[in-house]
mmCIF file with all atom_site columns, C-alpha atoms in Angstrom:
data_model
loop_
_atom_site.group_PDB
_atom_site.id
_atom_site.type_symbol
_atom_site.label_atom_id
_atom_site.label_alt_id
_atom_site.label_comp_id
_atom_site.label_asym_id
_atom_site.label_entity_id
_atom_site.label_seq_id
_atom_site.pdbx_PDB_ins_code
_atom_site.Cartn_x
_atom_site.Cartn_y
_atom_site.Cartn_z
_atom_site.occupancy
_atom_site.B_iso_or_equiv
_atom_site.pdbx_formal_charge
_atom_site.auth_seq_id
_atom_site.auth_comp_id
_atom_site.auth_asym_id
_atom_site.auth_atom_id
_atom_site.pdbx_PDB_model_num
ATOM 1   C CA . MET N 1 1   ? 42.927 -99.239  46.087  1.00 45.00 ? 451 MET N CA 1
ATOM 2   C CA . THR N 1 2   ? 39.684 -101.045 45.276  1.00 45.00 ? 452 THR N CA 1
ATOM 3   C CA . ARG N 1 3   ? 37.694 -98.712  47.535  1.00 42.00 ? 453 ARG N CA 1
ATOM 4   C CA . PHE N 1 4   ? 39.252 -95.716  45.818  1.00 40.00 ? 454 PHE N CA 1
ATOM 5   C CA . LEU N 1 5   ? 38.306 -97.078  42.398  1.00 41.00 ? 455 LEU N CA 1
ATOM 6   C CA . LEU N 1 6   ? 34.753 -97.787  43.551  1.00 41.00 ? 456 LEU N CA 1
ATOM 7   C CA . ALA N 1 7   ? 34.415 -94.258  44.918  1.00 42.00 ? 457 ALA N CA 1
ATOM 8   C CA . LEU N 1 8   ? 35.743 -92.821  41.676  1.00 42.00 ? 458 LEU N CA 1
ATOM 9   C CA . VAL N 1 9   ? 33.366 -94.874  39.530  1.00 42.00 ? 459 VAL N CA 1
ATOM 10  C CA . LEU N 1 10  ? 30.398 -94.027  41.769  1.00 41.00 ? 460 LEU N CA 1
ATOM 11  C CA . THR N 1 11  ? 31.181 -90.314  41.582  1.00 42.00 ? 461 THR N CA 1
ATOM 12  C CA . ALA N 1 12  ? 31.464 -90.421  37.807  1.00 45.00 ? 462 ALA N CA 1
ATOM 13  C CA . SER N 1 13  ? 28.236 -92.376  37.423  1.00 44.00 ? 463 SER N CA 1
ATOM 14  C CA . LEU N 1 14  ? 26.308 -89.992  39.678  1.00 39.00 ? 464 LEU N CA 1
ATOM 15  C CA . ALA N 1 15  ? 27.653 -86.996  37.791  1.00 41.00 ? 465 ALA N CA 1
ATOM 16  C CA . GLY N 1 16  ? 26.523 -88.464  34.487  1.00 45.00 ? 466 GLY N CA 1
ATOM 17  C CA . CYS N 1 17  ? 23.201 -89.965  35.561  1.00 43.00 ? 467 CYS N CA 1
ATOM 18  C CA . GLY N 1 18  ? 21.079 -87.338  33.829  1.00 43.00 ? 468 GLY N CA 1
ATOM 19  C CA . PHE N 1 19  ? 20.815 -87.248  30.057  1.00 43.00 ? 469 PHE N CA 1
ATOM 20  C CA . HIS N 1 20  ? 19.412 -84.281  28.186  1.00 48.00 ? 470 HIS N CA 1
ATOM 21  C CA . LEU N 1 21  ? 19.495 -83.518  24.501  1.00 50.00 ? 471 LEU N CA 1
ATOM 22  C CA . ARG N 1 22  ? 20.720 -80.023  23.752  1.00 52.00 ? 472 ARG N CA 1
ATOM 23  C CA . ASN N 1 23  ? 17.348 -79.353  22.121  1.00 57.00 ? 473 ASN N CA 1
ATOM 24  C CA . LYS N 1 24  ? 13.960 -81.031  22.206  1.00 69.00 ? 474 LYS N CA 1
ATOM 25  C CA . LEU N 1 25  ? 14.038 -84.521  20.692  1.00 77.00 ? 475 LEU N CA 1
ATOM 26  C CA . MET N 1 26  ? 13.128 -84.286  17.016  1.00 80.00 ? 476 MET N CA 1
ATOM 27  C CA . LEU N 1 27  ? 10.312 -86.640  15.986  1.00 83.00 ? 477 LEU N CA 1
ATOM 28  C CA . PRO N 1 28  ? 8.141  -86.608  12.847  1.00 80.00 ? 478 PRO N CA 1
ATOM 29  C CA . ALA N 1 29  ? 5.335  -84.039  13.110  1.00 78.00 ? 479 ALA N CA 1
ATOM 30  C CA . ASP N 1 30  ? 2.623  -86.690  12.798  1.00 79.00 ? 480 ASP N CA 1
ATOM 31  C CA . THR N 1 31  ? 3.934  -88.751  15.733  1.00 82.00 ? 481 THR N CA 1
ATOM 32  C CA . ALA N 1 32  ? 1.162  -88.754  18.332  1.00 81.00 ? 482 ALA N CA 1
ATOM 33  C CA . ALA N 1 33  ? 2.898  -90.976  20.879  1.00 93.00 ? 483 ALA N CA 1
ATOM 34  C CA . VAL N 1 34  ? 5.775  -93.415  21.276  1.00 95.00 ? 484 VAL N CA 1
ATOM 35  C CA . LYS N 1 35  ? 5.529  -96.894  22.775  1.00 95.00 ? 485 LYS N CA 1
ATOM 36  C CA . VAL N 1 36  ? 8.712  -98.506  24.134  1.00 96.00 ? 486 VAL N CA 1
ATOM 37  C CA . VAL N 1 37  ? 8.664  -102.283 23.707  1.00 94.00 ? 487 VAL N CA 1
ATOM 38  C CA . SER N 1 38  ? 11.302 -104.718 24.981  1.00 95.00 ? 488 SER N CA 1
ATOM 39  C CA . THR N 1 39  ? 11.782 -108.471 24.774  1.00 92.00 ? 489 THR N CA 1
ATOM 40  C CA . ALA N 1 40  ? 12.872 -108.398 28.443  1.00 90.00 ? 490 ALA N CA 1
ATOM 41  C CA . PRO N 1 41  ? 9.796  -108.166 30.720  1.00 80.00 ? 491 PRO N CA 1
ATOM 42  C CA . TYR N 1 42  ? 11.403 -105.874 33.320  1.00 89.00 ? 492 TYR N CA 1
ATOM 43  C CA . SER N 1 43  ? 14.070 -104.162 31.249  1.00 94.00 ? 493 SER N CA 1
ATOM 44  C CA . GLU N 1 44  ? 15.802 -101.316 33.056  1.00 96.00 ? 494 GLU N CA 1
ATOM 45  C CA . LEU N 1 45  ? 16.859 -99.966  29.670  1.00 97.00 ? 495 LEU N CA 1
ATOM 46  C CA . ALA N 1 46  ? 13.214 -99.723  28.556  1.00 96.00 ? 496 ALA N CA 1
ATOM 47  C CA . LYS N 1 47  ? 12.419 -97.734  31.712  1.00 96.00 ? 497 LYS N CA 1
ATOM 48  C CA . LEU N 1 48  ? 15.327 -95.373  31.029  1.00 97.00 ? 498 LEU N CA 1
ATOM 49  C CA . LEU N 1 49  ? 14.208 -94.925  27.409  1.00 96.00 ? 499 LEU N CA 1
ATOM 50  C CA . ARG N 1 50  ? 10.651 -94.094  28.458  1.00 95.00 ? 500 ARG N CA 1
ATOM 51  C CA . ARG N 1 51  ? 11.955 -91.578  30.974  1.00 94.00 ? 501 ARG N CA 1
ATOM 52  C CA . GLY N 1 52  ? 14.373 -90.052  28.461  1.00 93.00 ? 502 GLY N CA 1
ATOM 53  C CA . LEU N 1 53  ? 11.775 -89.767  25.703  1.00 93.00 ? 503 LEU N CA 1
ATOM 54  C CA . GLN N 1 54  ? 9.289  -88.164  28.059  1.00 91.00 ? 504 GLN N CA 1
ATOM 55  C CA . SER N 1 55  ? 11.783 -85.637  29.445  1.00 89.00 ? 505 SER N CA 1
ATOM 56  C CA . SER N 1 56  ? 12.776 -84.761  25.863  1.00 85.00 ? 506 SER N CA 1
ATOM 57  C CA . GLY N 1 57  ? 9.228  -83.856  24.878  1.00 86.00 ? 507 GLY N CA 1
ATOM 58  C CA . ALA N 1 58  ? 7.775  -87.079  23.464  1.00 89.00 ? 508 ALA N CA 1
ATOM 59  C CA . GLN N 1 59  ? 4.390  -88.392  24.557  1.00 92.00 ? 509 GLN N CA 1
ATOM 60  C CA . ILE N 1 60  ? 4.651  -91.949  25.902  1.00 94.00 ? 510 ILE N CA 1
ATOM 61  C CA . ALA N 1 61  ? 2.005  -94.567  25.118  1.00 92.00 ? 511 ALA N CA 1
ATOM 62  C CA . GLU N 1 62  ? 1.406  -97.301  27.668  1.00 86.00 ? 512 GLU N CA 1
ATOM 63  C CA . SER N 1 63  ? 2.255  -100.870 26.654  1.00 78.00 ? 513 SER N CA 1
ATOM 64  C CA . ASP N 1 64  ? -1.412 -101.936 26.864  1.00 79.00 ? 514 ASP N CA 1
ATOM 65  C CA . ASP N 1 65  ? -2.653 -98.937  24.853  1.00 80.00 ? 515 ASP N CA 1
ATOM 66  C CA . THR N 1 66  ? -4.367 -100.150 21.659  1.00 82.00 ? 516 THR N CA 1
ATOM 67  C CA . ALA N 1 67  ? -4.216 -96.783  19.864  1.00 85.00 ? 517 ALA N CA 1
ATOM 68  C CA . LYS N 1 68  ? -1.722 -96.439  17.016  1.00 88.00 ? 518 LYS N CA 1
ATOM 69  C CA . ALA N 1 69  ? 1.678  -95.225  18.147  1.00 93.00 ? 519 ALA N CA 1
ATOM 70  C CA . ALA N 1 70  ? 5.267  -95.147  16.965  1.00 94.00 ? 520 ALA N CA 1
ATOM 71  C CA . GLN N 1 71  ? 7.294  -97.987  18.479  1.00 95.00 ? 521 GLN N CA 1
ATOM 72  C CA . LEU N 1 72  ? 10.824 -98.041  19.830  1.00 96.00 ? 522 LEU N CA 1
ATOM 73  C CA . GLN N 1 73  ? 11.552 -101.763 20.001  1.00 97.00 ? 523 GLN N CA 1
ATOM 74  C CA . VAL N 1 74  ? 14.481 -103.148 21.992  1.00 97.00 ? 524 VAL N CA 1
ATOM 75  C CA . LEU N 1 75  ? 14.965 -106.467 20.230  1.00 97.00 ? 525 LEU N CA 1
ATOM 76  C CA . SER N 1 76  ? 17.959 -107.769 22.199  1.00 96.00 ? 526 SER N CA 1
ATOM 77  C CA . GLU N 1 77  ? 20.156 -106.929 25.199  1.00 97.00 ? 527 GLU N CA 1
ATOM 78  C CA . ARG N 1 78  ? 23.384 -108.892 25.680  1.00 96.00 ? 528 ARG N CA 1
ATOM 79  C CA . TRP N 1 79  ? 26.071 -108.709 28.360  1.00 96.00 ? 529 TRP N CA 1
ATOM 80  C CA . GLY N 1 80  ? 29.537 -110.227 28.348  1.00 94.00 ? 530 GLY N CA 1
ATOM 81  C CA . ASP N 1 81  ? 32.721 -110.211 30.459  1.00 92.00 ? 531 ASP N CA 1
ATOM 82  C CA . LEU N 1 82  ? 35.942 -110.508 28.471  1.00 90.00 ? 532 LEU N CA 1
ATOM 83  C CA . PRO N 1 83  ? 39.205 -111.159 30.426  1.00 90.00 ? 533 PRO N CA 1
ATOM 84  C CA . ILE N 1 84  ? 41.866 -108.659 29.332  1.00 86.00 ? 534 ILE N CA 1
ATOM 85  C CA . ALA N 1 85  ? 44.613 -109.165 31.975  1.00 82.00 ? 535 ALA N CA 1
ATOM 86  C CA . ILE N 1 86  ? 45.815 -112.128 34.057  1.00 78.00 ? 536 ILE N CA 1
ATOM 87  C CA . ASP N 1 87  ? 48.140 -112.502 37.058  1.00 76.00 ? 537 ASP N CA 1
ATOM 88  C CA . ALA N 1 88  ? 51.239 -114.704 37.432  1.00 75.00 ? 538 ALA N CA 1
ATOM 89  C CA . GLN N 1 89  ? 49.026 -117.684 38.328  1.00 76.00 ? 539 GLN N CA 1
ATOM 90  C CA . GLY N 1 90  ? 46.986 -117.276 35.147  1.00 70.00 ? 540 GLY N CA 1
ATOM 91  C CA . ARG N 1 91  ? 43.926 -115.896 36.940  1.00 77.00 ? 541 ARG N CA 1
ATOM 92  C CA . ALA N 1 92  ? 41.935 -113.068 35.349  1.00 77.00 ? 542 ALA N CA 1
ATOM 93  C CA . GLN N 1 93  ? 42.513 -109.741 37.089  1.00 80.00 ? 543 GLN N CA 1
ATOM 94  C CA . GLU N 1 94  ? 40.877 -107.295 34.701  1.00 89.00 ? 544 GLU N CA 1
ATOM 95  C CA . TYR N 1 95  ? 37.785 -107.610 32.548  1.00 89.00 ? 545 TYR N CA 1
ATOM 96  C CA . SER N 1 96  ? 36.007 -105.674 29.844  1.00 92.00 ? 546 SER N CA 1
ATOM 97  C CA . LEU N 1 97  ? 32.264 -105.490 30.510  1.00 94.00 ? 547 LEU N CA 1
ATOM 98  C CA . ARG N 1 98  ? 30.457 -105.390 27.157  1.00 96.00 ? 548 ARG N CA 1
ATOM 99  C CA . TYR N 1 99  ? 26.861 -104.391 26.547  1.00 97.00 ? 549 TYR N CA 1
ATOM 100 C CA . ALA N 1 100 ? 25.215 -104.717 23.113  1.00 98.00 ? 550 ALA N CA 1
ATOM 101 C CA . VAL N 1 101 ? 21.663 -103.714 22.192  1.00 98.00 ? 551 VAL N CA 1
ATOM 102 C CA . ILE N 1 102 ? 19.717 -104.246 18.968  1.00 98.00 ? 552 ILE N CA 1
ATOM 103 C CA . PHE N 1 103 ? 16.855 -101.802 18.410  1.00 98.00 ? 553 PHE N CA 1
ATOM 104 C CA . ILE N 1 104 ? 14.522 -100.465 15.733  1.00 97.00 ? 554 ILE N CA 1
ATOM 105 C CA . PHE N 1 105 ? 12.203 -97.448  15.626  1.00 96.00 ? 555 PHE N CA 1
ATOM 106 C CA . ARG N 1 106 ? 8.979  -97.752  13.628  1.00 95.00 ? 556 ARG N CA 1
ATOM 107 C CA . ARG N 1 107 ? 6.456  -95.128  12.578  1.00 92.00 ? 557 ARG N CA 1
ATOM 108 C CA . GLU N 1 108 ? 2.785  -95.442  13.455  1.00 91.00 ? 558 GLU N CA 1
ATOM 109 C CA . ASP N 1 109 ? 2.082  -97.142  10.113  1.00 92.00 ? 559 ASP N CA 1
ATOM 110 C CA . GLY N 1 110 ? 4.739  -99.803  10.817  1.00 92.00 ? 560 GLY N CA 1
ATOM 111 C CA . SER N 1 111 ? 7.359  -98.469  8.388   1.00 93.00 ? 561 SER N CA 1
ATOM 112 C CA . GLU N 1 112 ? 10.946 -98.085  9.604   1.00 94.00 ? 562 GLU N CA 1
ATOM 113 C CA . LEU N 1 113 ? 12.099 -94.675  10.750  1.00 93.00 ? 563 LEU N CA 1
ATOM 114 C CA . VAL N 1 114 ? 15.404 -95.851  12.248  1.00 94.00 ? 564 VAL N CA 1
ATOM 115 C CA . PRO N 1 115 ? 16.410 -99.202  10.688  1.00 95.00 ? 565 PRO N CA 1
ATOM 116 C CA . GLN N 1 116 ? 17.409 -102.134 12.895  1.00 96.00 ? 566 GLN N CA 1
ATOM 117 C CA . GLN N 1 117 ? 20.919 -101.596 14.224  1.00 95.00 ? 567 GLN N CA 1
ATOM 118 C CA . VAL N 1 118 ? 23.337 -102.506 16.996  1.00 97.00 ? 568 VAL N CA 1
ATOM 119 C CA . ILE N 1 119 ? 25.024 -100.276 19.553  1.00 97.00 ? 569 ILE N CA 1
ATOM 120 C CA . GLU N 1 120 ? 27.817 -101.795 21.660  1.00 97.00 ? 570 GLU N CA 1
ATOM 121 C CA . LEU N 1 121 ? 29.452 -100.189 24.691  1.00 97.00 ? 571 LEU N CA 1
ATOM 122 C CA . SER N 1 122 ? 32.178 -101.443 27.004  1.00 95.00 ? 572 SER N CA 1
ATOM 123 C CA . ARG N 1 123 ? 33.913 -100.556 30.266  1.00 93.00 ? 573 ARG N CA 1
ATOM 124 C CA . ASP N 1 124 ? 36.984 -102.112 31.880  1.00 92.00 ? 574 ASP N CA 1
ATOM 125 C CA . TYR N 1 125 ? 37.099 -103.057 35.543  1.00 88.00 ? 575 TYR N CA 1
ATOM 126 C CA . VAL N 1 126 ? 39.607 -104.654 37.905  1.00 84.00 ? 576 VAL N CA 1
ATOM 127 C CA . SER N 1 127 ? 38.681 -107.983 39.479  1.00 77.00 ? 577 SER N CA 1
ATOM 128 C CA . PRO N 1 128 ? 41.195 -109.266 42.056  1.00 73.00 ? 578 PRO N CA 1
ATOM 129 C CA . PRO N 1 129 ? 40.611 -113.026 42.512  1.00 68.00 ? 579 PRO N CA 1
ATOM 130 C CA . THR N 1 130 ? 40.615 -112.577 46.319  1.00 68.00 ? 580 THR N CA 1
ATOM 131 C CA . ASP N 1 131 ? 37.979 -109.800 46.440  1.00 62.00 ? 581 ASP N CA 1
ATOM 132 C CA . ALA N 1 132 ? 34.815 -111.142 44.817  1.00 59.00 ? 582 ALA N CA 1
ATOM 133 C CA . THR N 1 133 ? 32.472 -108.877 46.837  1.00 62.00 ? 583 THR N CA 1
ATOM 134 C CA . GLY N 1 134 ? 34.180 -105.664 45.751  1.00 60.00 ? 584 GLY N CA 1
ATOM 135 C CA . THR N 1 135 ? 34.233 -106.862 42.161  1.00 66.00 ? 585 THR N CA 1
ATOM 136 C CA . THR N 1 136 ? 30.491 -107.561 42.145  1.00 74.00 ? 586 THR N CA 1
ATOM 137 C CA . THR N 1 137 ? 29.729 -104.087 43.488  1.00 83.00 ? 587 THR N CA 1
ATOM 138 C CA . GLU N 1 138 ? 31.955 -102.396 40.918  1.00 86.00 ? 588 GLU N CA 1
ATOM 139 C CA . ARG N 1 139 ? 30.450 -104.423 38.072  1.00 87.00 ? 589 ARG N CA 1
ATOM 140 C CA . GLU N 1 140 ? 26.908 -103.497 39.131  1.00 91.00 ? 590 GLU N CA 1
ATOM 141 C CA . ILE N 1 141 ? 27.839 -99.806  39.182  1.00 92.00 ? 591 ILE N CA 1
ATOM 142 C CA . LEU N 1 142 ? 29.365 -100.096 35.711  1.00 93.00 ? 592 LEU N CA 1
ATOM 143 C CA . ALA N 1 143 ? 26.305 -101.968 34.412  1.00 95.00 ? 593 ALA N CA 1
ATOM 144 C CA . ASP N 1 144 ? 24.009 -99.156  35.607  1.00 96.00 ? 594 ASP N CA 1
ATOM 145 C CA . GLU N 1 145 ? 26.286 -96.600  33.967  1.00 96.00 ? 595 GLU N CA 1
ATOM 146 C CA . LEU N 1 146 ? 26.295 -98.547  30.677  1.00 97.00 ? 596 LEU N CA 1
ATOM 147 C CA . ARG N 1 147 ? 22.479 -98.730  30.660  1.00 97.00 ? 597 ARG N CA 1
ATOM 148 C CA . ARG N 1 148 ? 22.259 -94.950  31.057  1.00 97.00 ? 598 ARG N CA 1
ATOM 149 C CA . GLU N 1 149 ? 24.821 -94.456  28.306  1.00 97.00 ? 599 GLU N CA 1
ATOM 150 C CA . MET N 1 150 ? 22.977 -96.885  26.044  1.00 98.00 ? 600 MET N CA 1
ATOM 151 C CA . SER N 1 151 ? 19.714 -95.016  26.551  1.00 97.00 ? 601 SER N CA 1
ATOM 152 C CA . ALA N 1 152 ? 21.457 -91.743  25.654  1.00 96.00 ? 602 ALA N CA 1
ATOM 153 C CA . SER N 1 153 ? 23.091 -93.302  22.575  1.00 96.00 ? 603 SER N CA 1
ATOM 154 C CA . ILE N 1 154 ? 19.775 -94.657  21.272  1.00 97.00 ? 604 ILE N CA 1
ATOM 155 C CA . MET N 1 155 ? 18.119 -91.267  21.803  1.00 95.00 ? 605 MET N CA 1
ATOM 156 C CA . ARG N 1 156 ? 20.912 -89.496  19.935  1.00 94.00 ? 606 ARG N CA 1
ATOM 157 C CA . ARG N 1 157 ? 20.677 -92.001  17.072  1.00 94.00 ? 607 ARG N CA 1
ATOM 158 C CA . ILE N 1 158 ? 16.909 -91.442  16.722  1.00 93.00 ? 608 ILE N CA 1
ATOM 159 C CA . ASP N 1 159 ? 17.328 -87.675  16.879  1.00 91.00 ? 609 ASP N CA 1
ATOM 160 C CA . SER N 1 160 ? 20.080 -87.584  14.246  1.00 91.00 ? 610 SER N CA 1
ATOM 161 C CA . VAL N 1 161 ? 18.131 -89.787  11.793  1.00 90.00 ? 611 VAL N CA 1
ATOM 162 C CA . VAL N 1 162 ? 14.936 -87.727  12.135  1.00 88.00 ? 612 VAL N CA 1
ATOM 163 C CA . ARG N 1 163 ? 16.819 -84.425  11.764  1.00 87.00 ? 613 ARG N CA 1
ATOM 164 C CA . ALA N 1 164 ? 18.573 -85.744  8.646   1.00 89.00 ? 614 ALA N CA 1
ATOM 165 C CA . GLU N 1 165 ? 15.197 -86.750  7.204   1.00 83.00 ? 615 GLU N CA 1
ATOM 166 C CA . MET N 1 166 ? 13.686 -83.341  8.010   1.00 80.00 ? 616 MET N CA 1
ATOM 167 C CA . GLU N 1 167 ? 16.602 -81.598  6.289   1.00 81.00 ? 617 GLU N CA 1
ATOM 168 C CA . GLY N 1 168 ? 16.188 -83.799  3.223   1.00 77.00 ? 618 GLY N CA 1
ATOM 169 C CA . ARG N 1 169 ? 19.545 -85.564  3.479   1.00 66.00 ? 619 ARG N CA 1
ATOM 170 C CA . ILE N 1 170 ? 17.832 -88.964  3.441   1.00 60.00 ? 620 ILE N CA 1
ATOM 171 C CA . PRO N 1 171 ? 14.507 -89.984  1.843   1.00 57.00 ? 621 PRO N CA 1
ATOM 172 C CA . ALA N 1 172 ? 11.480 -89.741  4.107   1.00 51.00 ? 622 ALA N CA 1
ATOM 173 C CA . LYS N 1 173 ? 10.466 -93.331  3.390   1.00 52.00 ? 623 LYS N CA 1
ATOM 174 C CA . PRO N 1 174 ? 12.241 -96.203  1.720   1.00 46.00 ? 624 PRO N CA 1
ATOM 175 C CA . ALA N 1 175 ? 11.334 -96.702  -1.924  1.00 40.00 ? 625 ALA N CA 1
ATOM 176 C CA . THR N 1 176 ? 8.576  -99.226  -2.512  1.00 41.00 ? 626 THR N CA 1
ATOM 177 C CA . PRO N 1 177 ? 8.185  -101.400 -5.621  1.00 41.00 ? 627 PRO N CA 1
ATOM 178 C CA . ASP N 1 178 ? 5.322  -99.125  -6.802  1.00 41.00 ? 628 ASP N CA 1
ATOM 179 C CA . SER N 1 179 ? 7.501  -96.002  -6.593  1.00 37.00 ? 629 SER N CA 1
ATOM 180 C CA . LEU N 1 180 ? 10.546 -97.408  -8.387  1.00 39.00 ? 630 LEU N CA 1
ATOM 181 C CA . PRO N 1 181 ? 10.996 -96.441  -12.044 1.00 40.00 ? 631 PRO N CA 1
ATOM 182 C CA . VAL N 1 182 ? 10.005 -99.214  -14.432 1.00 39.00 ? 632 VAL N CA 1
ATOM 183 C CA . GLU N 1 183 ? 12.471 -99.907  -17.200 1.00 40.00 ? 633 GLU N CA 1
ATOM 184 C CA . PRO N 1 184 ? 10.982 -100.867 -20.580 1.00 39.00 ? 634 PRO N CA 1
ATOM 185 C CA . ALA N 1 185 ? 11.202 -104.566 -21.285 1.00 39.00 ? 635 ALA N CA 1
ATOM 186 C CA . VAL N 1 186 ? 13.917 -105.509 -23.749 1.00 40.00 ? 636 VAL N CA 1
ATOM 187 C CA . GLN N 1 187 ? 12.587 -107.739 -26.506 1.00 43.00 ? 637 GLN N CA 1
ATOM 188 C CA . PRO N 1 188 ? 14.955 -110.539 -27.625 1.00 44.00 ? 638 PRO N CA 1
ATOM 189 C CA . PRO N 1 189 ? 16.097 -110.295 -31.255 1.00 47.00 ? 639 PRO N CA 1
ATOM 190 C CA . ALA N 1 190 ? 13.852 -112.212 -33.667 1.00 49.00 ? 640 ALA N CA 1
ATOM 191 C CA . ALA N 1 191 ? 15.250 -115.567 -34.772 1.00 48.00 ? 641 ALA N CA 1
ATOM 192 C CA . PRO N 1 192 ? 16.156 -115.730 -38.501 1.00 48.00 ? 642 PRO N CA 1
ATOM 193 C CA . ALA N 1 193 ? 13.509 -117.373 -40.668 1.00 48.00 ? 643 ALA N CA 1
ATOM 194 C CA . THR N 1 194 ? 14.242 -121.010 -41.515 1.00 47.00 ? 644 THR N CA 1
ATOM 195 C CA . PRO N 1 195 ? 13.908 -121.647 -45.266 1.00 50.00 ? 645 PRO N CA 1
ATOM 196 C CA . ILE N 1 196 ? 11.299 -124.234 -46.187 1.00 49.00 ? 646 ILE N CA 1
ATOM 197 C CA . PRO N 1 197 ? 12.606 -126.999 -48.478 1.00 49.00 ? 647 PRO N CA 1
ATOM 198 C CA . GLY N 1 198 ? 11.311 -126.788 -52.046 1.00 50.00 ? 648 GLY N CA 1
ATOM 199 C CA . HIS N 1 199 ? 10.702 -122.990 -51.964 1.00 47.00 ? 649 HIS N CA 1
#
């Protein structure tokens, strides 16, 4: 049964390994290049994002490039295994593998294009207490699948925000203190004059 499940998961992950937007990724017209930055030195997600951005038409800036570039910053990647089923002996048999990423996309001038936000994905897998090797293999396959899905989700989020901005559904840039309307100051009512004794 475990081998069948592994084969099924592997087939599904291979079938969905490529991600392509239906159209070219929409980025602001003045975006010369995009730099992908991650807090993890060898992040597989960062590699997938670079590959996805490039295949969708964006120019990728190298991490050591000093020229100004838009930045897709992966601020955090977190994994967790949550037990969701136990056997008669109280041992966990099924888990939910959870993957959460915090990211932000900044323009070349440092302003936010896509505000900081979290995307969380999860997949369930069976983990018989007597078959640790099979469980490890299945979890690794699911982790690779979740990374690919996360990369696709981040790309879709960027694309939808930029398209909404282009269509005028959201303001191009957040309002700054200088651009906000200034309300006239309200003067407090004058205090009544105090009569002077003898007048």
